[in-house]
Amino acid sequence: MATTSSCTNSWIKPNFSTSSSFTFKNPNTIKCSLQTPTLHFPNQSSAATTTYHQPLAPAKTPDSPSNSKPQWNIIQRAASMALDAVEKALTDYELQRPLPKTADPAVQIAGNFSPVPEQPVKHCLPVVGKIPESIQGVYVRNGANPLFEPQAGHHFFDGDGMIHAVRFDGGAASYACRFTETQRLVQERALGRPIFPKAIGELHGHSGVARLLLFYARGLFNLVDHRHGTGVANAGLVYFNNRLLAMSEDDLPYHVQITPNGDLKTVERYDFAGELESTMIAHPKLDPDSGELFALSYDVIKKPYLKYFRFSRNGEKSDDVEIPVSEPTMMHDFAITEKFVIVPDQQVVFKLSEMIRGGSPVVYDKNKVSRFGVLSKYAEDASGMKWVEVPDCFCFHLWNAWEEPATDEIVVIGSCMTPPDSIFNECDEGLKSVLSEIRLNLKTGKSTRKPIMSDDDQVNLEAGMVNRNKLGRKTRYAYLAIAEPWPRVSGFAKVDLLTGEVKKFMYGDNKYGGEPLFLPRDPNSDSEEDDGYILAFSHHETGGKSELQIVNAITMELEASIQLPSRVPYGFHGTFITSKDLATQA
């Protein structure tokens, strides 16, 4: 293929800086048996708005100017010194013993899982092949990218949110990546170091309890402000009501704007004009016909543990519907159909009491029977909810669901993961993620579950989507990441959900990527369901170069490859905003 981009700018070689003063100790580089590159913790680009090296200073309050440093009084300074000393002693104690792999930064953020600095917009990127004419707009993908070197335990999910954006305009492409300016990141940047507890990497055992107490003690002295959110906004992205929203289920969403030149700018922590007072999970569902947004919120401390709500296409929130669950349950994802919302109540639960006993608060409860709740999308309470048991089932993600009126069943498509808590807790058993069809019979209250692919075709499938114009309706195809060798992604699969046929696109030797995004060629046409393109970032671990691949979804052949000016770490979920939608941004 020849380079067809009309721009003249040459590709800038990624700069893996070795001058950062934040390097991992003992050894000074991050290493992992799964990763071959050894990358130092990065400096921020001089052109970026964020820097890694700022002197210790009081935390910024939400109403302070971005560069202001409020003055602490003598009591606050004394309290800060005392609490810092306690924290250092706690960290020294933690590091006397080997960290589990699920909390060891030398494992969790090694190789291309390691963070990168912000990058301002680079225009006229080299393109091998030709960008399809129908692709006009911006592809954005979220990910975890810690601003500071972890001082103790760190899980990959704990990193600060960073959005990578590739904008398409008339066959040319530009790239930028920026942190989402969460309250957590703003305050830690002002302090010059990490200060908020890491939800997975640090909050386990007695030391986790101690870190929580330390954090709230800092809040007591107004050294930090935890009243305006503690989340990282690193997981999901949705474009709704003329706003791009970045989300993680531990906080409210953040409104991020795409600037006219293709850059990213955080606008605010977004509460829907004061209507949203609780957290919102990272996978809300946008109905393709009504334009409504459906969402859940869960609480790990107090009742109600789970709430359901929706937003009109204009952003007006419904009243909360309390979903009756007996204990706080991990609720990372759910599903909708034309009439119903499908809520999984599975075996991974939160037991804060386990921290007192020295364990992790994220627990796989073998005695609990997984179940799926079916509730009308417009229910005002949960009295009409029907629960159907689905034994030994844990789906971290649900790809779609639809109604089968002839049999009075709900069909749910998800990847069933075993061991269920393997992402959070260290275990010897290898992870399996089996794409499955789950049928919930509303008449009998029984369920069935079966793998969609044959044993010969079986691979771990995690992260992906169906045609978003068909969400909640019967779909033929799903596009999912091939998560092998775990936790890396070697390619993606187009799976025929009816026949189980699998077509694969592999990134190639020493190349790995992430979630595939399906983009319909013409969103307004009645063309075939797979008439469109698949977009996915990939990275060559030996050459150190990252690309955005554009694959024809019908033929599964590469149409174009956009060579990116800097490394793109492996990340989480993304979306595409069309040029038409960009023109109406709030």
Coordinates of C-alpha atoms in Angstrom, one line a residue:
M1 CA 0.0 0.0 0.0
A2 CA 1.2 3.5 -0.7
T3 CA 0.8 6.5 1.5
T4 CA -2.2 8.5 0.3
S5 CA -2.4 11.3 2.8
S6 CA -2.4 14.7 1.1
C7 CA -0.6 16.3 4.1
T8 CA 3.2 16.8 4.1
N9 CA 4.0 16.5 7.8
S10 CA 6.3 13.6 8.5
W11 CA 5.7 11.1 11.2
I12 CA 7.3 12.1 14.5
K13 CA 9.2 9.2 16.1
P14 CA 7.8 8.4 19.6
N15 CA 10.0 9.8 22.3
F16 CA 10.4 7.4 25.2
S17 CA 12.1 9.9 27.6
T18 CA 14.6 8.6 30.1
S19 CA 15.1 11.9 31.8
S20 CA 12.1 11.6 34.2
S21 CA 13.0 11.9 37.8
F22 CA 10.2 9.6 38.6
T23 CA 11.6 6.1 37.9
F24 CA 10.7 2.9 39.6
K25 CA 13.1 1.8 42.4
N26 CA 14.7 -1.5 42.6
P27 CA 14.9 -1.7 39.6
N28 CA 14.6 1.7 38.0
T29 CA 12.6 0.5 35.1
I30 CA 9.2 -1.3 34.9
K31 CA 9.6 -5.0 34.0
C32 CA 7.1 -7.8 33.5
S33 CA 7.3 -11.3 32.2
L34 CA 4.4 -10.4 29.9
Q35 CA 6.0 -7.3 28.4
T36 CA 9.3 -6.9 26.5
P37 CA 9.8 -3.1 26.5
T38 CA 11.2 -1.4 29.6
L39 CA 9.9 2.1 29.7
H40 CA 10.7 4.7 32.3
F41 CA 7.9 6.7 33.9
P42 CA 7.4 9.6 31.5
N43 CA 7.9 13.3 31.7
Q44 CA 5.1 15.4 30.4
S45 CA 5.8 17.0 27.0
S46 CA 6.9 20.6 27.3
A47 CA 4.0 21.6 25.0
A48 CA 1.4 19.9 27.3
T49 CA -0.5 21.7 29.9
T50 CA 0.3 19.1 32.6
T51 CA 3.7 18.4 34.2
Y52 CA 4.9 15.6 36.4
H53 CA 7.2 17.8 38.4
Q54 CA 5.6 20.3 40.6
P55 CA 6.6 21.2 44.2
L56 CA 4.6 20.1 47.1
A57 CA 1.8 22.6 47.6
P58 CA -1.6 22.8 49.2
A59 CA -4.4 21.1 47.3
K60 CA -6.5 23.1 44.9
T61 CA -10.1 23.7 45.8
P62 CA -12.8 23.4 43.2
D63 CA -13.3 27.1 43.1
S64 CA -9.6 28.1 42.9
P65 CA -7.9 29.2 39.7
S66 CA -6.1 26.3 38.0
N67 CA -2.6 27.4 39.1
S68 CA -3.5 28.8 42.5
K69 CA -1.9 27.4 45.7
P70 CA -4.0 28.1 48.8
Q71 CA -1.9 28.9 51.9
W72 CA -2.1 26.5 54.7
N73 CA -2.2 27.8 58.3
I74 CA 0.2 26.5 61.0
I75 CA -2.2 23.8 62.1
Q76 CA -2.7 22.5 58.6
R77 CA 1.1 22.4 58.0
A78 CA 1.7 20.5 61.2
A79 CA -1.2 18.1 60.4
S80 CA 0.2 17.6 56.9
M81 CA 3.7 16.8 58.2
A82 CA 2.3 14.3 60.8
L83 CA 0.1 12.5 58.3
D84 CA 2.9 12.4 55.7
A85 CA 5.1 10.7 58.3
V86 CA 2.4 8.1 59.1
E87 CA 1.9 7.5 55.4
K88 CA 5.6 7.0 54.8
A89 CA 5.8 4.5 57.7
L90 CA 2.7 2.7 56.2
T91 CA 4.3 2.5 52.8
D92 CA 7.6 1.3 54.1
Y93 CA 5.7 -1.4 56.0
E94 CA 3.7 -2.5 52.9
L95 CA 6.8 -2.7 50.8
Q96 CA 8.6 -5.1 53.2
R97 CA 6.5 -7.9 51.6
P98 CA 6.1 -8.7 47.9
L99 CA 3.0 -7.1 46.4
P100 CA 0.5 -9.5 44.7
K101 CA 0.6 -9.3 40.9
T102 CA -2.8 -7.6 40.9
A103 CA -1.3 -4.7 42.9
D104 CA 2.3 -4.7 41.8
P105 CA 3.0 -1.7 39.5
A106 CA 6.0 -3.5 38.0
V107 CA 3.4 -5.9 36.6
Q108 CA 0.3 -3.8 36.2
I109 CA 1.8 -0.9 34.3
A110 CA 4.7 -2.5 32.4
G111 CA 5.6 -2.3 28.8
N112 CA 2.8 -0.7 26.7
F113 CA 0.5 -0.6 29.8
S114 CA 2.8 2.1 31.1
P115 CA 1.7 5.8 31.1
V116 CA 2.5 8.4 28.5
P117 CA 2.6 12.2 28.7
E118 CA -0.1 14.4 27.2
Q119 CA 0.3 15.2 23.5
P120 CA -1.1 18.4 21.8
V121 CA -2.6 18.0 18.4
K122 CA -0.5 16.7 15.6
H123 CA -2.0 17.2 12.2
C124 CA -1.5 15.6 8.8
L125 CA -0.6 12.1 10.1
P126 CA 0.9 9.7 7.6
V127 CA -1.7 7.3 6.2
V128 CA -1.0 3.9 4.6
G129 CA -3.9 3.1 2.3
K130 CA -6.9 5.3 2.1
I131 CA -9.3 6.5 4.8
P132 CA -12.8 5.7 3.7
E133 CA -14.8 8.8 2.7
S134 CA -17.6 8.0 5.1
I135 CA -15.4 8.4 8.2
Q136 CA -15.8 12.0 9.2
G137 CA -15.6 12.9 12.9
V138 CA -13.4 11.9 15.8
Y139 CA -12.6 8.5 17.4
V140 CA -12.0 8.8 21.1
R141 CA -10.8 6.1 23.4
N142 CA -10.4 6.2 27.2
G143 CA -7.7 4.5 29.3
A144 CA -5.9 4.5 32.7
N145 CA -2.7 6.6 32.7
P146 CA -1.3 7.4 36.1
L147 CA 0.0 10.9 36.4
F148 CA 2.4 10.0 39.2
E149 CA 4.6 7.0 40.0
P150 CA 2.7 4.7 42.4
Q151 CA 4.3 4.7 45.9
A152 CA 2.9 1.3 46.9
G153 CA 0.1 -0.9 45.4
H154 CA -1.3 -0.1 42.0
H155 CA -3.8 -1.9 39.8
F156 CA -4.1 -1.0 36.1
F157 CA -7.7 0.1 36.7
D158 CA -6.4 2.7 39.2
G159 CA -4.7 5.1 36.7
D160 CA -5.9 8.6 35.9
G161 CA -8.2 8.9 32.9
M162 CA -6.6 9.9 29.6
I163 CA -8.5 10.2 26.3
H164 CA -6.8 9.5 23.0
A165 CA -8.5 11.3 20.0
V166 CA -8.0 10.7 16.3
R167 CA -9.9 13.2 14.1
F168 CA -10.9 12.6 10.5
D169 CA -11.5 15.4 8.1
G170 CA -11.5 14.9 4.3
G171 CA -9.2 11.9 4.2
A172 CA -6.6 13.5 6.6
A173 CA -6.2 12.6 10.3
S174 CA -4.9 14.3 13.5
Y175 CA -4.1 13.0 16.9
A176 CA -4.1 14.3 20.5
C177 CA -4.2 12.8 24.0
R178 CA -5.1 14.6 27.2
F179 CA -5.8 13.8 30.8
T180 CA -9.4 14.2 32.0
E181 CA -9.1 16.9 34.6
T182 CA -10.9 15.2 37.4
Q183 CA -11.0 16.7 40.9
R184 CA -8.7 14.0 42.0
L185 CA -6.1 14.7 39.3
V186 CA -6.3 18.5 39.8
Q187 CA -5.6 18.2 43.6
E188 CA -2.8 15.6 43.2
R189 CA -1.1 17.8 40.6
A190 CA -1.2 20.7 43.0
L191 CA 0.3 18.6 45.7
G192 CA 2.9 17.2 43.4
R193 CA 2.3 13.5 44.3
P194 CA -0.5 10.9 44.6
I195 CA -2.6 11.4 47.7
F196 CA -6.0 9.8 47.0
P197 CA -6.3 6.0 47.9
K198 CA -6.2 3.7 44.9
A199 CA -9.5 1.7 45.0
I200 CA -8.1 -1.7 43.9
G201 CA -4.3 -1.5 44.3
E202 CA -4.3 -0.1 47.9
L203 CA -7.6 -0.6 49.6
H204 CA -7.2 -4.1 50.9
G205 CA -6.2 -5.5 54.3
H206 CA -5.4 -3.5 57.4
S207 CA -3.2 -1.1 55.4
G208 CA -6.2 -0.3 53.2
V209 CA -8.2 0.7 56.2
A210 CA -5.2 2.8 57.4
R211 CA -5.0 4.6 54.0
L212 CA -8.7 5.4 54.1
L213 CA -8.4 6.8 57.6
L214 CA -5.4 8.9 56.5
F215 CA -7.2 10.2 53.5
Y216 CA -10.3 11.3 55.5
A217 CA -8.0 12.8 58.2
R218 CA -6.5 15.0 55.5
G219 CA -10.0 16.0 54.5
L220 CA -10.8 16.9 58.2
F221 CA -7.9 19.4 58.1
N222 CA -9.0 20.6 54.6
L223 CA -5.7 19.4 53.1
V224 CA -7.7 17.6 50.4
D225 CA -11.4 17.9 49.3
H226 CA -13.2 14.6 48.8
R227 CA -16.6 16.2 48.7
H228 CA -16.5 16.8 44.9
G229 CA -15.5 13.4 43.7
T230 CA -12.6 10.9 44.0
G231 CA -13.0 9.1 40.7
V232 CA -10.6 8.7 37.8
A233 CA -13.0 8.9 34.8
N234 CA -10.8 6.3 32.9
A235 CA -13.2 3.6 31.7
G236 CA -16.2 4.5 29.5
L237 CA -17.1 7.2 27.0
V238 CA -20.5 8.2 25.6
Y239 CA -21.7 11.1 23.5
F240 CA -25.0 12.2 24.8
N241 CA -27.0 15.4 24.7
N242 CA -24.3 17.1 22.7
R243 CA -21.6 16.2 25.3
L244 CA -18.8 13.7 25.4
L245 CA -18.8 12.2 28.9
A246 CA -15.9 10.3 30.4
M247 CA -16.8 7.9 33.2
S248 CA -15.7 5.5 35.8
E249 CA -18.3 4.0 38.2
D250 CA -16.8 5.6 41.3
D251 CA -17.9 9.2 40.4
L252 CA -20.1 11.4 38.3
P253 CA -19.2 11.7 34.6
Y254 CA -16.9 14.5 33.3
H255 CA -17.8 16.6 30.3
V256 CA -14.9 16.7 27.8
Q257 CA -15.0 19.0 24.8
I258 CA -13.5 18.3 21.4
T259 CA -12.0 21.7 20.3
P260 CA -12.2 22.9 16.7
N261 CA -8.6 21.9 15.9
G262 CA -9.1 18.3 17.4
D263 CA -7.7 18.9 20.9
L264 CA -9.5 17.8 24.1
K265 CA -10.6 20.1 27.0
T266 CA -12.2 19.1 30.2
V267 CA -15.2 21.4 30.9
E268 CA -16.6 20.2 34.2
R269 CA -17.7 17.4 36.5
Y270 CA -21.1 16.9 35.0
D271 CA -24.2 16.5 37.2
F272 CA -26.9 17.0 34.6
A273 CA -27.8 20.5 35.9
G274 CA -27.9 19.3 39.5
E275 CA -30.1 16.3 38.8
L276 CA -27.5 13.6 39.3
E277 CA -26.3 13.3 42.9
S278 CA -24.8 9.8 42.8
T279 CA -22.2 8.0 40.9
M280 CA -22.9 6.5 37.5
I281 CA -21.5 3.3 36.0
A282 CA -19.1 3.5 33.1
H283 CA -21.4 1.7 30.6
P284 CA -24.7 3.6 30.3
K285 CA -26.8 2.5 27.4
L286 CA -27.9 4.9 24.6
D287 CA -31.1 3.8 22.9
P288 CA -30.7 4.1 19.1
D289 CA -34.4 4.9 18.5
S290 CA -35.5 7.1 21.4
G291 CA -32.2 8.8 22.1
E292 CA -32.6 8.2 25.8
L293 CA -29.7 7.2 28.1
F294 CA -30.2 4.4 30.7
A295 CA -27.9 4.0 33.6
L296 CA -27.2 2.4 37.0
S297 CA -25.4 3.6 40.1
Y298 CA -24.1 1.4 42.9
D299 CA -22.9 2.1 46.4
V300 CA -20.5 -0.1 48.3
I301 CA -21.2 1.3 51.8
K302 CA -24.8 2.2 52.4
K303 CA -28.3 1.4 51.1
P304 CA -29.7 1.6 48.5
Y305 CA -26.8 -0.4 47.1
L306 CA -28.2 -0.2 43.6
K307 CA -30.3 2.4 41.7
Y308 CA -31.6 2.6 38.1
F309 CA -32.5 5.8 36.3
R310 CA -32.7 7.2 32.8
F311 CA -32.3 10.5 30.9
S312 CA -34.5 11.9 28.2
R313 CA -32.7 12.8 25.0
N314 CA -32.5 16.3 26.3
G315 CA -30.8 15.2 29.5
E316 CA -33.7 15.4 31.9
K317 CA -33.3 12.7 34.6
S318 CA -36.0 10.4 35.9
D319 CA -36.5 9.6 39.5
D320 CA -34.2 6.8 40.9
V321 CA -35.6 3.3 41.1
E322 CA -34.1 1.3 44.0
I323 CA -33.2 -2.2 42.8
P324 CA -33.5 -4.6 45.7
V325 CA -30.1 -6.4 46.3
S326 CA -29.1 -7.7 49.7
E327 CA -25.4 -6.6 49.5
P328 CA -23.2 -4.3 47.4
T329 CA -22.5 -6.1 44.1
M330 CA -20.0 -5.2 41.3
M331 CA -22.2 -3.8 38.6
H332 CA -19.8 -2.8 35.8
D333 CA -22.3 -3.3 33.0
F334 CA -25.9 -4.1 32.1
A335 CA -28.1 -4.3 29.1
I336 CA -31.3 -3.0 27.5
T337 CA -33.9 -4.3 25.1
E338 CA -36.6 -2.4 23.3
K339 CA -38.8 -2.7 26.4
F340 CA -36.6 -3.8 29.3
V341 CA -33.5 -3.2 31.3
I342 CA -31.5 -6.3 32.2
V343 CA -29.6 -6.0 35.5
P344 CA -27.0 -8.7 36.5
D345 CA -26.7 -9.5 40.2
Q346 CA -23.6 -11.8 40.2
Q347 CA -21.1 -13.4 42.5
V348 CA -18.5 -10.7 42.7
V349 CA -19.5 -8.6 45.7
F350 CA -18.0 -6.0 48.0
K351 CA -17.4 -6.9 51.7
L352 CA -15.6 -4.1 53.4
S353 CA -15.5 -6.3 56.5
E354 CA -12.9 -8.4 54.7
M355 CA -10.4 -5.5 54.9
I356 CA -10.6 -5.7 58.7
R357 CA -9.7 -9.4 58.4
G358 CA -6.8 -8.5 56.2
G359 CA -8.2 -9.4 52.8
S360 CA -9.6 -7.7 49.7
P361 CA -13.0 -6.1 49.8
V362 CA -13.7 -7.5 46.3
V363 CA -14.9 -11.0 47.0
Y364 CA -16.0 -13.9 44.9
D365 CA -19.0 -15.4 46.8
K366 CA -19.2 -19.0 45.8
N367 CA -22.4 -19.5 47.8
K368 CA -24.3 -16.8 45.9
V369 CA -26.4 -17.8 42.9
S370 CA -26.0 -15.3 40.0
R371 CA -29.3 -13.9 38.7
F372 CA -30.5 -11.4 36.1
G373 CA -33.3 -9.0 36.8
V374 CA -35.7 -7.9 34.1
L375 CA -37.5 -4.6 34.6
S376 CA -39.5 -2.3 32.4
K377 CA -37.4 0.6 31.1
Y378 CA -40.0 3.0 32.3
A379 CA -40.8 1.4 35.6
E380 CA -41.3 3.8 38.5
D381 CA -40.3 1.2 41.1
A382 CA -38.9 -2.3 41.2
S383 CA -42.1 -4.1 42.2
G384 CA -42.5 -5.6 38.7
M385 CA -38.9 -6.8 38.5
K386 CA -38.5 -10.5 37.5
W387 CA -35.4 -12.3 38.6
V388 CA -34.1 -15.3 36.7
E389 CA -31.2 -17.3 38.2
V390 CA -28.2 -18.1 36.0
P391 CA -25.9 -20.3 38.1
D392 CA -22.1 -19.9 38.0
C393 CA -22.3 -17.0 35.6
F394 CA -20.1 -13.8 35.8
C395 CA -20.2 -11.5 32.8
F396 CA -17.9 -8.4 33.3
H397 CA -19.4 -7.1 30.1
L398 CA -22.7 -7.6 28.3
W399 CA -22.6 -6.9 24.6
N400 CA -26.3 -6.9 23.8
A401 CA -29.8 -8.2 24.6
W402 CA -33.1 -8.5 22.9
E403 CA -36.6 -9.9 23.2
E404 CA -37.8 -13.1 21.7
P405 CA -41.6 -12.7 21.9
A406 CA -42.4 -16.1 20.4
T407 CA -40.8 -17.9 23.3
D408 CA -41.3 -15.2 26.0
E409 CA -37.5 -15.0 26.4
I410 CA -34.8 -12.4 26.8
V411 CA -31.6 -13.2 25.0
V412 CA -28.5 -11.8 26.6
I413 CA -25.1 -11.9 24.9
G414 CA -22.1 -11.6 27.2
S415 CA -18.6 -12.9 27.9
C416 CA -18.7 -15.3 30.9
M417 CA -15.5 -15.0 32.9
T418 CA -13.8 -17.6 35.1
P419 CA -12.4 -17.2 37.7
P420 CA -14.8 -14.3 38.2
D421 CA -12.5 -12.3 40.4
S422 CA -9.3 -13.0 38.6
I423 CA -8.9 -9.4 37.5
F424 CA -8.9 -8.2 41.1
N425 CA -7.4 -11.0 43.1
E426 CA -4.3 -13.2 42.4
C427 CA -5.1 -16.8 41.5
D428 CA -3.3 -19.7 39.8
E429 CA -6.1 -20.6 37.5
G430 CA -5.8 -19.1 34.0
L431 CA -8.6 -16.7 33.0
K432 CA -11.2 -17.8 30.5
S433 CA -13.8 -15.5 28.9
V434 CA -16.4 -17.4 26.9
L435 CA -18.8 -15.6 24.6
S436 CA -22.2 -16.9 25.6
E437 CA -25.8 -16.8 24.8
I438 CA -28.0 -16.6 27.9
R439 CA -31.7 -17.0 27.6
L440 CA -34.0 -15.8 30.4
N441 CA -37.5 -17.3 30.2
L442 CA -39.9 -14.9 31.7
K443 CA -42.7 -17.4 31.7
T444 CA -41.0 -20.3 33.5
G445 CA -38.4 -18.2 35.4
K446 CA -35.6 -20.6 34.2
S447 CA -32.5 -19.8 32.2
T448 CA -30.2 -21.6 29.7
R449 CA -26.6 -20.7 28.8
K450 CA -24.4 -22.0 25.9
P451 CA -21.2 -21.0 24.3
I452 CA -21.7 -19.3 20.9
M453 CA -18.5 -20.6 19.3
S454 CA -17.3 -24.2 18.9
D455 CA -14.6 -25.6 21.1
D456 CA -12.2 -25.5 18.2
D457 CA -12.8 -21.8 17.7
Q458 CA -12.8 -20.9 21.4
V459 CA -10.7 -17.9 22.4
N460 CA -10.9 -15.3 25.1
L461 CA -13.2 -12.5 23.9
E462 CA -13.3 -9.3 26.0
A463 CA -14.0 -5.6 25.1
G464 CA -16.0 -4.8 22.0
M465 CA -19.5 -4.0 20.8
V466 CA -22.3 -4.7 18.3
N467 CA -23.5 -2.2 15.7
R468 CA -24.7 0.6 18.1
N469 CA -27.6 1.3 15.8
K470 CA -28.9 -2.2 16.7
L471 CA -28.4 -2.0 20.5
G472 CA -31.2 -3.6 22.3
R473 CA -32.4 -5.3 19.1
K474 CA -31.6 -8.7 17.6
T475 CA -28.1 -8.5 16.1
R476 CA -26.2 -10.9 13.9
Y477 CA -22.6 -9.8 14.6
A478 CA -20.4 -8.9 17.5
Y479 CA -16.9 -7.4 17.2
L480 CA -14.7 -8.4 20.2
A481 CA -11.1 -8.2 21.3
I482 CA -9.1 -11.5 21.3
A483 CA -7.7 -11.2 24.8
E484 CA -4.8 -13.6 24.3
P485 CA -2.1 -13.9 25.5
W486 CA -3.9 -12.4 28.5
P487 CA -3.9 -9.5 29.4
R488 CA -2.8 -8.4 25.9
V489 CA -5.0 -8.3 22.8
S490 CA -3.6 -10.0 19.7
G491 CA -6.4 -9.1 17.4
F492 CA -10.2 -8.9 17.1
A493 CA -13.0 -11.3 16.0
K494 CA -16.2 -10.8 14.1
V495 CA -18.5 -13.4 15.5
D496 CA -21.8 -14.5 13.8
L497 CA -24.1 -14.8 16.8
L498 CA -26.5 -17.1 14.9
T499 CA -24.0 -19.6 13.5
G500 CA -21.0 -19.2 15.7
E501 CA -18.8 -18.5 12.7
V502 CA -15.7 -16.5 13.6
K503 CA -13.6 -14.3 11.3
K504 CA -10.4 -12.9 12.9
F505 CA -8.2 -10.0 12.2
M506 CA -4.7 -10.4 13.8
Y507 CA -2.5 -7.4 14.4
G508 CA 0.7 -9.3 13.5
D509 CA 4.0 -10.4 15.1
N510 CA 4.7 -8.4 18.3
K511 CA 1.7 -6.3 17.7
Y512 CA -1.1 -5.9 20.2
G513 CA -4.1 -3.7 20.5
G514 CA -7.3 -3.1 22.3
E515 CA -11.1 -2.8 22.0
P516 CA -12.4 -2.8 18.4
L517 CA -15.0 -0.1 17.6
F518 CA -17.6 -0.8 14.8
L519 CA -18.6 2.3 12.8
P520 CA -21.5 2.0 10.4
R521 CA -20.7 3.3 6.9
D522 CA -24.0 5.1 6.7
P523 CA -25.8 5.4 10.0
N524 CA -29.1 6.4 8.3
S525 CA -29.3 3.6 5.8
D526 CA -31.0 0.2 6.0
S527 CA -27.8 -1.5 4.7
E528 CA -26.5 -4.8 6.0
E529 CA -25.7 -4.8 9.7
D530 CA -22.0 -5.3 9.1
D531 CA -21.7 -2.6 6.4
G532 CA -19.1 -0.4 8.1
Y533 CA -15.6 -0.3 9.4
I534 CA -13.7 -1.5 12.5
L535 CA -11.3 1.0 14.2
A536 CA -8.7 -0.2 16.7
F537 CA -5.4 1.0 18.1
S538 CA -2.4 -1.3 17.8
H539 CA 1.2 -1.1 19.0
H540 CA 4.3 -2.8 17.8
E541 CA 6.1 -3.8 21.0
T542 CA 9.5 -4.2 19.3
G543 CA 9.4 -1.2 17.1
G544 CA 7.7 1.0 19.6
K545 CA 5.2 2.5 17.1
S546 CA 1.5 2.8 17.5
E547 CA -1.2 2.9 14.7
L548 CA -4.9 3.2 14.3
Q549 CA -6.1 0.4 12.1
I550 CA -9.2 0.8 9.9
V551 CA -10.6 -2.6 8.8
N552 CA -13.5 -3.3 6.4
A553 CA -16.1 -5.1 8.6
I554 CA -17.5 -7.1 5.7
T555 CA -14.3 -8.4 4.2
M556 CA -12.2 -8.1 7.4
E557 CA -9.4 -6.7 5.3
L558 CA -7.3 -3.7 6.2
E559 CA -8.3 -0.4 4.5
A560 CA -5.9 2.0 6.1
S561 CA -3.4 2.4 8.9
I562 CA -2.8 5.8 10.5
Q563 CA 0.7 6.1 11.9
L564 CA 0.6 7.9 15.2
P565 CA 3.2 10.4 16.5
S566 CA 3.5 8.9 19.9
R567 CA 2.9 5.6 21.8
V568 CA -0.7 4.8 22.7
P569 CA -0.9 2.5 25.8
Y570 CA -3.4 -0.3 25.9
G571 CA -6.7 1.0 27.3
F572 CA -10.4 0.6 27.8
H573 CA -13.4 1.8 25.9
G574 CA -14.1 4.3 23.1
T575 CA -16.8 5.8 20.9
F576 CA -17.0 7.8 17.6
I577 CA -18.5 11.2 17.3
T578 CA -19.6 12.2 13.8
S579 CA -18.8 15.6 12.2
K580 CA -22.5 16.3 12.3
D581 CA -22.6 15.7 16.0
L582 CA -19.4 17.7 16.6
A583 CA -21.1 20.7 15.0
T584 CA -23.7 20.8 17.8
Q585 CA -21.4 20.3 20.8
A586 CA -22.5 22.0 24.0

